[in-house]
Coordinates of C-alpha atoms and ligand atoms in Angstrom, one line a residue:
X1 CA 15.2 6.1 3.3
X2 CA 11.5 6.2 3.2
X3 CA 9.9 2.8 1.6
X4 CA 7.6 5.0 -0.7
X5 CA 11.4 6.1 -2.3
X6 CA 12.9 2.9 -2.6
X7 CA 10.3 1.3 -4.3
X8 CA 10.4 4.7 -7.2
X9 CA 14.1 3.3 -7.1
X10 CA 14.7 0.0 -7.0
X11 CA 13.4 -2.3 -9.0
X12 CA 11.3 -5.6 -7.3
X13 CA 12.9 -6.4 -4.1
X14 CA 13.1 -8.5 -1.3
X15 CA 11.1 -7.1 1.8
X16 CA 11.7 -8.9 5.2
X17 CA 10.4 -9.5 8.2
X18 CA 11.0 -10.7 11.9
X19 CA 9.7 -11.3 15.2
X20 CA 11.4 -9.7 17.9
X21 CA 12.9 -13.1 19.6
X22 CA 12.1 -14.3 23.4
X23 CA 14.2 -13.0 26.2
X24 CA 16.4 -16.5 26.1
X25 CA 17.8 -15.7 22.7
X26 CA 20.8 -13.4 23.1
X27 CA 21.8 -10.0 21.1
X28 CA 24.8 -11.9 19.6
X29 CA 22.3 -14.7 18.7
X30 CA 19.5 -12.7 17.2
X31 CA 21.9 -11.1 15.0
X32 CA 23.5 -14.1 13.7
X33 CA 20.3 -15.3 13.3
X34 CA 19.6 -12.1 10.4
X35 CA 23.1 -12.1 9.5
X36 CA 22.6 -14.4 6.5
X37 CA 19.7 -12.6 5.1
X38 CA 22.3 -9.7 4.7
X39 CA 23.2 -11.1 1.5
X40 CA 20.4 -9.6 -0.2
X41 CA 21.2 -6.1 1.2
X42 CA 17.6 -5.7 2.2
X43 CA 16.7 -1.9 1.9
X44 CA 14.7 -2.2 5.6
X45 CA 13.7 -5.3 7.8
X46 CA 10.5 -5.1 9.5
X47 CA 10.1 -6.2 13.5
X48 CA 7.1 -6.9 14.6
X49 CA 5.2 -5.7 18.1
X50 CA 3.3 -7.3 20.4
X51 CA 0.9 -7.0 22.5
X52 CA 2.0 -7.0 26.5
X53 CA -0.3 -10.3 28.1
X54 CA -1.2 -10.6 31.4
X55 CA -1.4 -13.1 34.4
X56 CA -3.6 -13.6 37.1
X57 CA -1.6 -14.7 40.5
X58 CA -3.3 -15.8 43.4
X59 CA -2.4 -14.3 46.7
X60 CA -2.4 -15.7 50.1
X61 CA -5.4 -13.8 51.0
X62 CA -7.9 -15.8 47.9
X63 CA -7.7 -12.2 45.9
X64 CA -5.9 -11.8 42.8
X65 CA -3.4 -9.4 41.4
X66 CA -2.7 -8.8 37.5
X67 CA 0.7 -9.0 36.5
X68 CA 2.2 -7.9 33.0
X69 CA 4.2 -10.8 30.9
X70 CA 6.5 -9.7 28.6
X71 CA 7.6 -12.9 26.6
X72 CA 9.9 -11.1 23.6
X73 CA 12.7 -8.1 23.7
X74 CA 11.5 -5.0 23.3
X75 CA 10.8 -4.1 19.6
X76 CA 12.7 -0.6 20.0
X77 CA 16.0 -3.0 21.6
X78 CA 15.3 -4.9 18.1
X79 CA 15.2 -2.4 15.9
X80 CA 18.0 -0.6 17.3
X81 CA 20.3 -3.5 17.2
X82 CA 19.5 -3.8 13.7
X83 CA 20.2 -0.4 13.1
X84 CA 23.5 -0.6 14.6
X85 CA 24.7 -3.8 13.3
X86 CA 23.6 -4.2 9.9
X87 CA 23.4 -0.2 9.1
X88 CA 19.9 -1.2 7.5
X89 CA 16.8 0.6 8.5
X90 CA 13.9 -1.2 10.4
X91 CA 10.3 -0.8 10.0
X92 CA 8.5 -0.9 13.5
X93 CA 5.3 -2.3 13.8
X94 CA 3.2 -0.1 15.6
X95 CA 0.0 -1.8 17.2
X96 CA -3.2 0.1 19.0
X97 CA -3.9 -3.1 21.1
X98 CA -3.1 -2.0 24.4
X99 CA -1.9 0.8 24.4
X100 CA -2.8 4.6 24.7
X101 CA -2.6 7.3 22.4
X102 CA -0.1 8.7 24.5
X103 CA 2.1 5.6 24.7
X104 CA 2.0 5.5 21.0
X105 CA 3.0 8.9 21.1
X106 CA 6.0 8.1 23.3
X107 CA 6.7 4.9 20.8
X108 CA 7.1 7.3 17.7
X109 CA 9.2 9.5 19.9
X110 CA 11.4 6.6 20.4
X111 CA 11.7 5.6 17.0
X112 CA 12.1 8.9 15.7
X113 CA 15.4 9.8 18.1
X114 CA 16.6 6.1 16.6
X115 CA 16.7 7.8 13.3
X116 CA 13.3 5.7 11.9
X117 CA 11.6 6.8 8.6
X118 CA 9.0 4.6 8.0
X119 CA 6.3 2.7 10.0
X120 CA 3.5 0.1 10.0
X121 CA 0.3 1.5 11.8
X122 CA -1.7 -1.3 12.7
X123 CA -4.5 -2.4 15.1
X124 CA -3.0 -5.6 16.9
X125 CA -5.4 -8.7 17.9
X126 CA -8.1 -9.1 20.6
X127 CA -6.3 -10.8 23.4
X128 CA -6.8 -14.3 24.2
X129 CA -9.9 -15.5 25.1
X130 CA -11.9 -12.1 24.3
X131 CA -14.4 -11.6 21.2
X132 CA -14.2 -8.5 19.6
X133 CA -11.0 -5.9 20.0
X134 CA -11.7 -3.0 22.4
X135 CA -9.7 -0.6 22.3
X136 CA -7.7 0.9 25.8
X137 CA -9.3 3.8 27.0
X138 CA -7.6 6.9 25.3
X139 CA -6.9 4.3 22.3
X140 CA -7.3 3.7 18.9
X141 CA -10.4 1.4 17.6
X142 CA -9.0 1.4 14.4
X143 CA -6.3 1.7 12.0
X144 CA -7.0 4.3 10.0
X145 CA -7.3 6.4 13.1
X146 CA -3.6 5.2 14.2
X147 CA -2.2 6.4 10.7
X148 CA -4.6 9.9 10.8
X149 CA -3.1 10.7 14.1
X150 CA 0.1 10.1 13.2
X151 CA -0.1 12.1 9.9
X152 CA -1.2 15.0 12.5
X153 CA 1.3 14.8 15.2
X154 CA 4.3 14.3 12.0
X155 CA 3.9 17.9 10.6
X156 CA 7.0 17.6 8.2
X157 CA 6.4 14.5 6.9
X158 CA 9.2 12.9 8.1
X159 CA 7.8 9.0 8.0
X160 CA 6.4 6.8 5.6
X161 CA 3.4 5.1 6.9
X162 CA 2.3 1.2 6.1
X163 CA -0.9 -0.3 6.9
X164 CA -1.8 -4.2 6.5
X165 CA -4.4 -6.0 3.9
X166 CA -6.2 -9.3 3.6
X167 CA -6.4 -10.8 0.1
X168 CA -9.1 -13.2 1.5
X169 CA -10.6 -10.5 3.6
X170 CA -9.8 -9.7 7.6
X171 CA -11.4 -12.4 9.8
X172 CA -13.6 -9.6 11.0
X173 CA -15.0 -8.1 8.1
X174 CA -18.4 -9.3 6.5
X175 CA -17.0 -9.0 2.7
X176 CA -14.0 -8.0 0.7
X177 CA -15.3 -5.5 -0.5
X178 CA -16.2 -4.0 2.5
X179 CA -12.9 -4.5 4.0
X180 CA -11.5 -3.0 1.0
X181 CA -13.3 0.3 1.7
X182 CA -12.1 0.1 5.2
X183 CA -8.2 -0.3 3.8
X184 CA -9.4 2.9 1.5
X185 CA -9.8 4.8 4.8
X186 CA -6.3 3.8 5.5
X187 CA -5.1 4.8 1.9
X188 CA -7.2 8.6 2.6
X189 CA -6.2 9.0 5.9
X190 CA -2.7 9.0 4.6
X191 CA -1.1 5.9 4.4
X192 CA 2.3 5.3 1.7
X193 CA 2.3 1.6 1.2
X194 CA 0.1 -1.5 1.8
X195 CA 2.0 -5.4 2.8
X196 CA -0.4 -7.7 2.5
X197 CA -1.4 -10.5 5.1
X198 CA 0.5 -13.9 4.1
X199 CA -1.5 -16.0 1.2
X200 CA -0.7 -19.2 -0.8
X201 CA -3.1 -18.7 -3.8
X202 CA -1.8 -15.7 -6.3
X203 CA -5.4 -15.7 -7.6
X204 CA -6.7 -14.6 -4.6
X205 CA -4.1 -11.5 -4.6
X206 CA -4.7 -10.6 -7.5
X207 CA -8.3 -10.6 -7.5
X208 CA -7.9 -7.9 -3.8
X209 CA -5.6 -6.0 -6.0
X210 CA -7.9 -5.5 -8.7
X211 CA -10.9 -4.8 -6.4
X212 CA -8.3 -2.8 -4.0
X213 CA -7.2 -0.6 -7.3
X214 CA -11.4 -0.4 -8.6
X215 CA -11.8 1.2 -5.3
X216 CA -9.5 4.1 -5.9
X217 CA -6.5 2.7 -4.0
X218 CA -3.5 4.5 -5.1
X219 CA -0.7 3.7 -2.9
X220 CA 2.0 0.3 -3.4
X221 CA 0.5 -3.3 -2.6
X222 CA 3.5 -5.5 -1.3
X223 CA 2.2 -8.7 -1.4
X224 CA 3.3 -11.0 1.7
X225 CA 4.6 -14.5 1.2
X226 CA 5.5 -17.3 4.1
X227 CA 7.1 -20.7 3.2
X228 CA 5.1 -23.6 5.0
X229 CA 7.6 -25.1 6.9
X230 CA 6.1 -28.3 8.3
X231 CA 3.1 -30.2 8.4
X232 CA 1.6 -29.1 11.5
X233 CA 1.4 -25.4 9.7
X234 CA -1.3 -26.6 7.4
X235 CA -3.8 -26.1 10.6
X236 CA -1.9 -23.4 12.8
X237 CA -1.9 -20.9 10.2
X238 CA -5.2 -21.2 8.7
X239 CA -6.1 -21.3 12.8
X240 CA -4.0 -18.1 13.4
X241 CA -4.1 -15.9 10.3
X242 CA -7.7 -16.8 8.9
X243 CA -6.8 -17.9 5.2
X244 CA -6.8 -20.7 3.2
X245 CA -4.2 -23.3 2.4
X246 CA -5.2 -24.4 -1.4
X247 CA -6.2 -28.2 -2.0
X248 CA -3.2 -28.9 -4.3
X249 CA -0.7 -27.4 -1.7
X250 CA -3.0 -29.4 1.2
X251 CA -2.3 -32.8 -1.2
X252 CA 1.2 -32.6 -1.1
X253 CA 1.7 -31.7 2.1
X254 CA -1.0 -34.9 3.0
X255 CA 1.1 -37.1 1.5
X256 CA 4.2 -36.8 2.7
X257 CA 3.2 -35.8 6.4
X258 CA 5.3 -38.0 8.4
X259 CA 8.8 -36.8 6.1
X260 CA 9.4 -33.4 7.7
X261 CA 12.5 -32.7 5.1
X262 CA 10.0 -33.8 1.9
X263 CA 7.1 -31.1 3.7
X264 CA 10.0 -28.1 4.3
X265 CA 10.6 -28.8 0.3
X266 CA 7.3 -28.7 -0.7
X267 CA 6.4 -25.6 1.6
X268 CA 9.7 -23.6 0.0
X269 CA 8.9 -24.7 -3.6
X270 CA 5.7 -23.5 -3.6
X271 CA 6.5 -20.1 -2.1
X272 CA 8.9 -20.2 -4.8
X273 CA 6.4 -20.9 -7.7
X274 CA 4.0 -18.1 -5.5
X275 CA 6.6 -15.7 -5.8
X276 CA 8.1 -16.3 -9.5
X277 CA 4.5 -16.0 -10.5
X278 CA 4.3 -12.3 -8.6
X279 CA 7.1 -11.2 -10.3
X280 CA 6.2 -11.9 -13.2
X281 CA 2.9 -10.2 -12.6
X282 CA 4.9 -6.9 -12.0
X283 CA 4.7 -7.0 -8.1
X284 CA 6.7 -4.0 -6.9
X285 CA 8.1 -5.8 -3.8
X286 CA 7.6 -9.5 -2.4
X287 CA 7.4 -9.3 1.5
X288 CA 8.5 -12.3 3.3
X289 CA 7.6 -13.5 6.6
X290 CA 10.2 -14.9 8.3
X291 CA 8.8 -15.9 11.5
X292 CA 12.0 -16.6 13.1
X293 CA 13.3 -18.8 10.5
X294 CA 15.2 -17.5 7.0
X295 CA 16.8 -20.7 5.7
X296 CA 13.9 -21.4 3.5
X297 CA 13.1 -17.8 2.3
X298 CA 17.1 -17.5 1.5
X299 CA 16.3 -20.5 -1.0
X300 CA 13.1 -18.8 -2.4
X301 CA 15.1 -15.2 -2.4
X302 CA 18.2 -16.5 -4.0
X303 CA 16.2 -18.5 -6.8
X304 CA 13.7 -15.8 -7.6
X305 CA 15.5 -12.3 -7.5
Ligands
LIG1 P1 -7.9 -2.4 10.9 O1 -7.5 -1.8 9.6 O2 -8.3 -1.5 12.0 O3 -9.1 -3.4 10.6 C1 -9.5 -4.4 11.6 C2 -10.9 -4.8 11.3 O4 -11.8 -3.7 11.5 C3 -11.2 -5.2 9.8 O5 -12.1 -6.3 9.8 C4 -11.7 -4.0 9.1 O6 -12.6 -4.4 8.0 C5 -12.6 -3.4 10.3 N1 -12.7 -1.9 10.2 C6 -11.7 -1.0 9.9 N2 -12.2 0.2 10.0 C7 -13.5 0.1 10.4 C8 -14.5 1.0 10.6 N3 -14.3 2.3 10.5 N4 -15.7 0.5 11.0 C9 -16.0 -0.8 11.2 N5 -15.0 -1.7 10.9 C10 -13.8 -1.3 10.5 N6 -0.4 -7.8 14.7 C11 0.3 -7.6 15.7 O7 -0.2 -7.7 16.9 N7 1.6 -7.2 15.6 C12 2.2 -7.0 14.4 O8 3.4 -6.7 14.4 C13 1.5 -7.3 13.2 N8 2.0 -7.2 12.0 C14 1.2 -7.3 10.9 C15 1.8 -7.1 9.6 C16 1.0 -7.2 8.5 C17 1.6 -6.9 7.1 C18 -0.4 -7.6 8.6 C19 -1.2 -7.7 7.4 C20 -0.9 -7.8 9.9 C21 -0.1 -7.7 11.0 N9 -0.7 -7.9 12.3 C22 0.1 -7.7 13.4 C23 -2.0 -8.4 12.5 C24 -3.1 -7.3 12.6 O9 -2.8 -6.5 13.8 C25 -4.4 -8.0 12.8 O10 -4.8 -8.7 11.6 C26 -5.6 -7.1 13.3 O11 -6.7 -8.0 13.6 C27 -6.1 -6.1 12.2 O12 -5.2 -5.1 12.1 P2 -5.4 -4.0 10.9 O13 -4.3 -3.0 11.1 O14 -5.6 -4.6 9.6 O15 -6.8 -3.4 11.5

């Protein structure tokens, strides 16, 4: 079912996420692995995608030759799985990093013969060690032009499109406001639904939604929610995701640094307070970020919904 149905039907759900896992991690494990977060009967999972990396090997002769590194399973092996298992749909992530407009193409073929209704169009990250994103030739600079093409190749509107958000603005844009009325571009171009990037302050997603909805934004904000699950996360993800970890939360965490059980409580009671809060704000969804581990969203789920 598309997600711009299910949330006109169901009332505040639990949206989830998860990383395709790497090529050690069998089918039989990666399903166990979800099998617990079945107990919510979540209306879709979403599976991320990521970009293919590359190495440089030397040969005998002093050149060098490229090779593609494919660390995960396929997203489409993922999703399918899923599919099959559970009998829950799967929302594929569907990145312009490295790829051609005629590879997405193929992609969307793919997903569509797997019986997929809705997508996320996104743009995917620079790769390592580069400064600004450039696109592959044939490619997609932006977003918004992912979801406008796929509007135009999807003449009977047969998927539900959703693009991502920053509360506290992408890492890349100069102001909020500005990257709002680059997520409006999204909205026109004919996006359904909006998940927002993982934040730990409400007040900063409330103050994007308010701006985002000023702006003429329309469509369903999901906001995105991620348990801290250790200490060392209170650099990585500010590090990797560009947003802040509030002092209060930063205390705690301080404090107790060298107890890794008294941190994994502190990180799940907070997403817990986070996501009480959202309800009670009227959020339509709460997305959660699983990141390959659900034990601590299971405690949040099964407290707040
Ligand atoms: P865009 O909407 O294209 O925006 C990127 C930047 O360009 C922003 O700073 C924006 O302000 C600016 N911009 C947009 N349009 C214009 C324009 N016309 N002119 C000038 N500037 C412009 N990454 C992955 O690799 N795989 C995933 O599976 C994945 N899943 C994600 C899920 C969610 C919910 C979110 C929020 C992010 C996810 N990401 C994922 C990360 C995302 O790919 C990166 O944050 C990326 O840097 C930006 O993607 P975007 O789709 O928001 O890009």
């Amino acid at each position: 079912m598309k997600i711009s149905d299910i949330l006109h039907r169901q009332k505040q759900f639990a949206s989830l996420e998860i990383v395709p896992p790497q090529w050690s991690i069998s089918r039989a494990e990666l399903l166990d692995s979800i099998r617990p977060l079945m107990e919510f009967n979540p209306p879709y999972i979403n599976v991320t995608n990521h970009r293919d990396e590359y190495v440089f090997e030397a040969r005998p002769d002093g050149s060098y030759v490229r090779k593609l590194q494919r660390r995960r399973v396929s997203q489409t092996a993922v999703c399918a799985s899923i599919m099959e298992e559970f009998k829950v749909d799967t929302v594929p992530h569907i990145i312009c990093a490295g790829v051609s407009r005629e590879q997405v193409f193929y992609e969307l073929s793919d997903f569509r013969y797997l019986g997929v209704e809705n997508v996320m169009a996104l743009r995917g990250d620079c790769l390592v060690g580069e400064k600004r994103f450039t696109p592959e030739p044939g490619g997609y600079a932006y977003a918004s032009e992912l979801v406008s093409d796929i509007r135009a190749s999807d003449s009977n509107s047969s998927l539900c499109i959703g693009v991502g958000a920053y509360p506290e603005k992408h890492f890349e844009a100069p102001n909020l406001e500005t990257d709002i009325a680059r997520l409006k571009q999204k909205a026109d171009a004919g996006a359904d639904f909006i998940i927002t990037q993982m934040f730990f302050d409400n007040e900063a997603f409330y103050r994007f939604e308010r701006l985002a909805r000023k702006a003429g934004i329309s469509i369903p904000i999901i906001p995105g929610i991620k348990p801290i699950s250790n200490y060392r996360q209170l650099s990585l993800l500010p590090e990797s995701f560009a947003i802040d970890i509030p002092l209060e939360l930063t205390r705690e965490l301080e404090a107790h640094k060298s107890d890794r059980q008294a941190c994994y409580e502190i990180g799940r009671e907070w997403a817990e307070m986070q996501t009480r809060d959202l309800l009670a704000h009227g959020v339509p969804a709460v997305h959660f970020y699983t990141m390959g581990k659900s034990e601590n969203i299971i405690g949040v789920i099964r407290k707040c919904f």
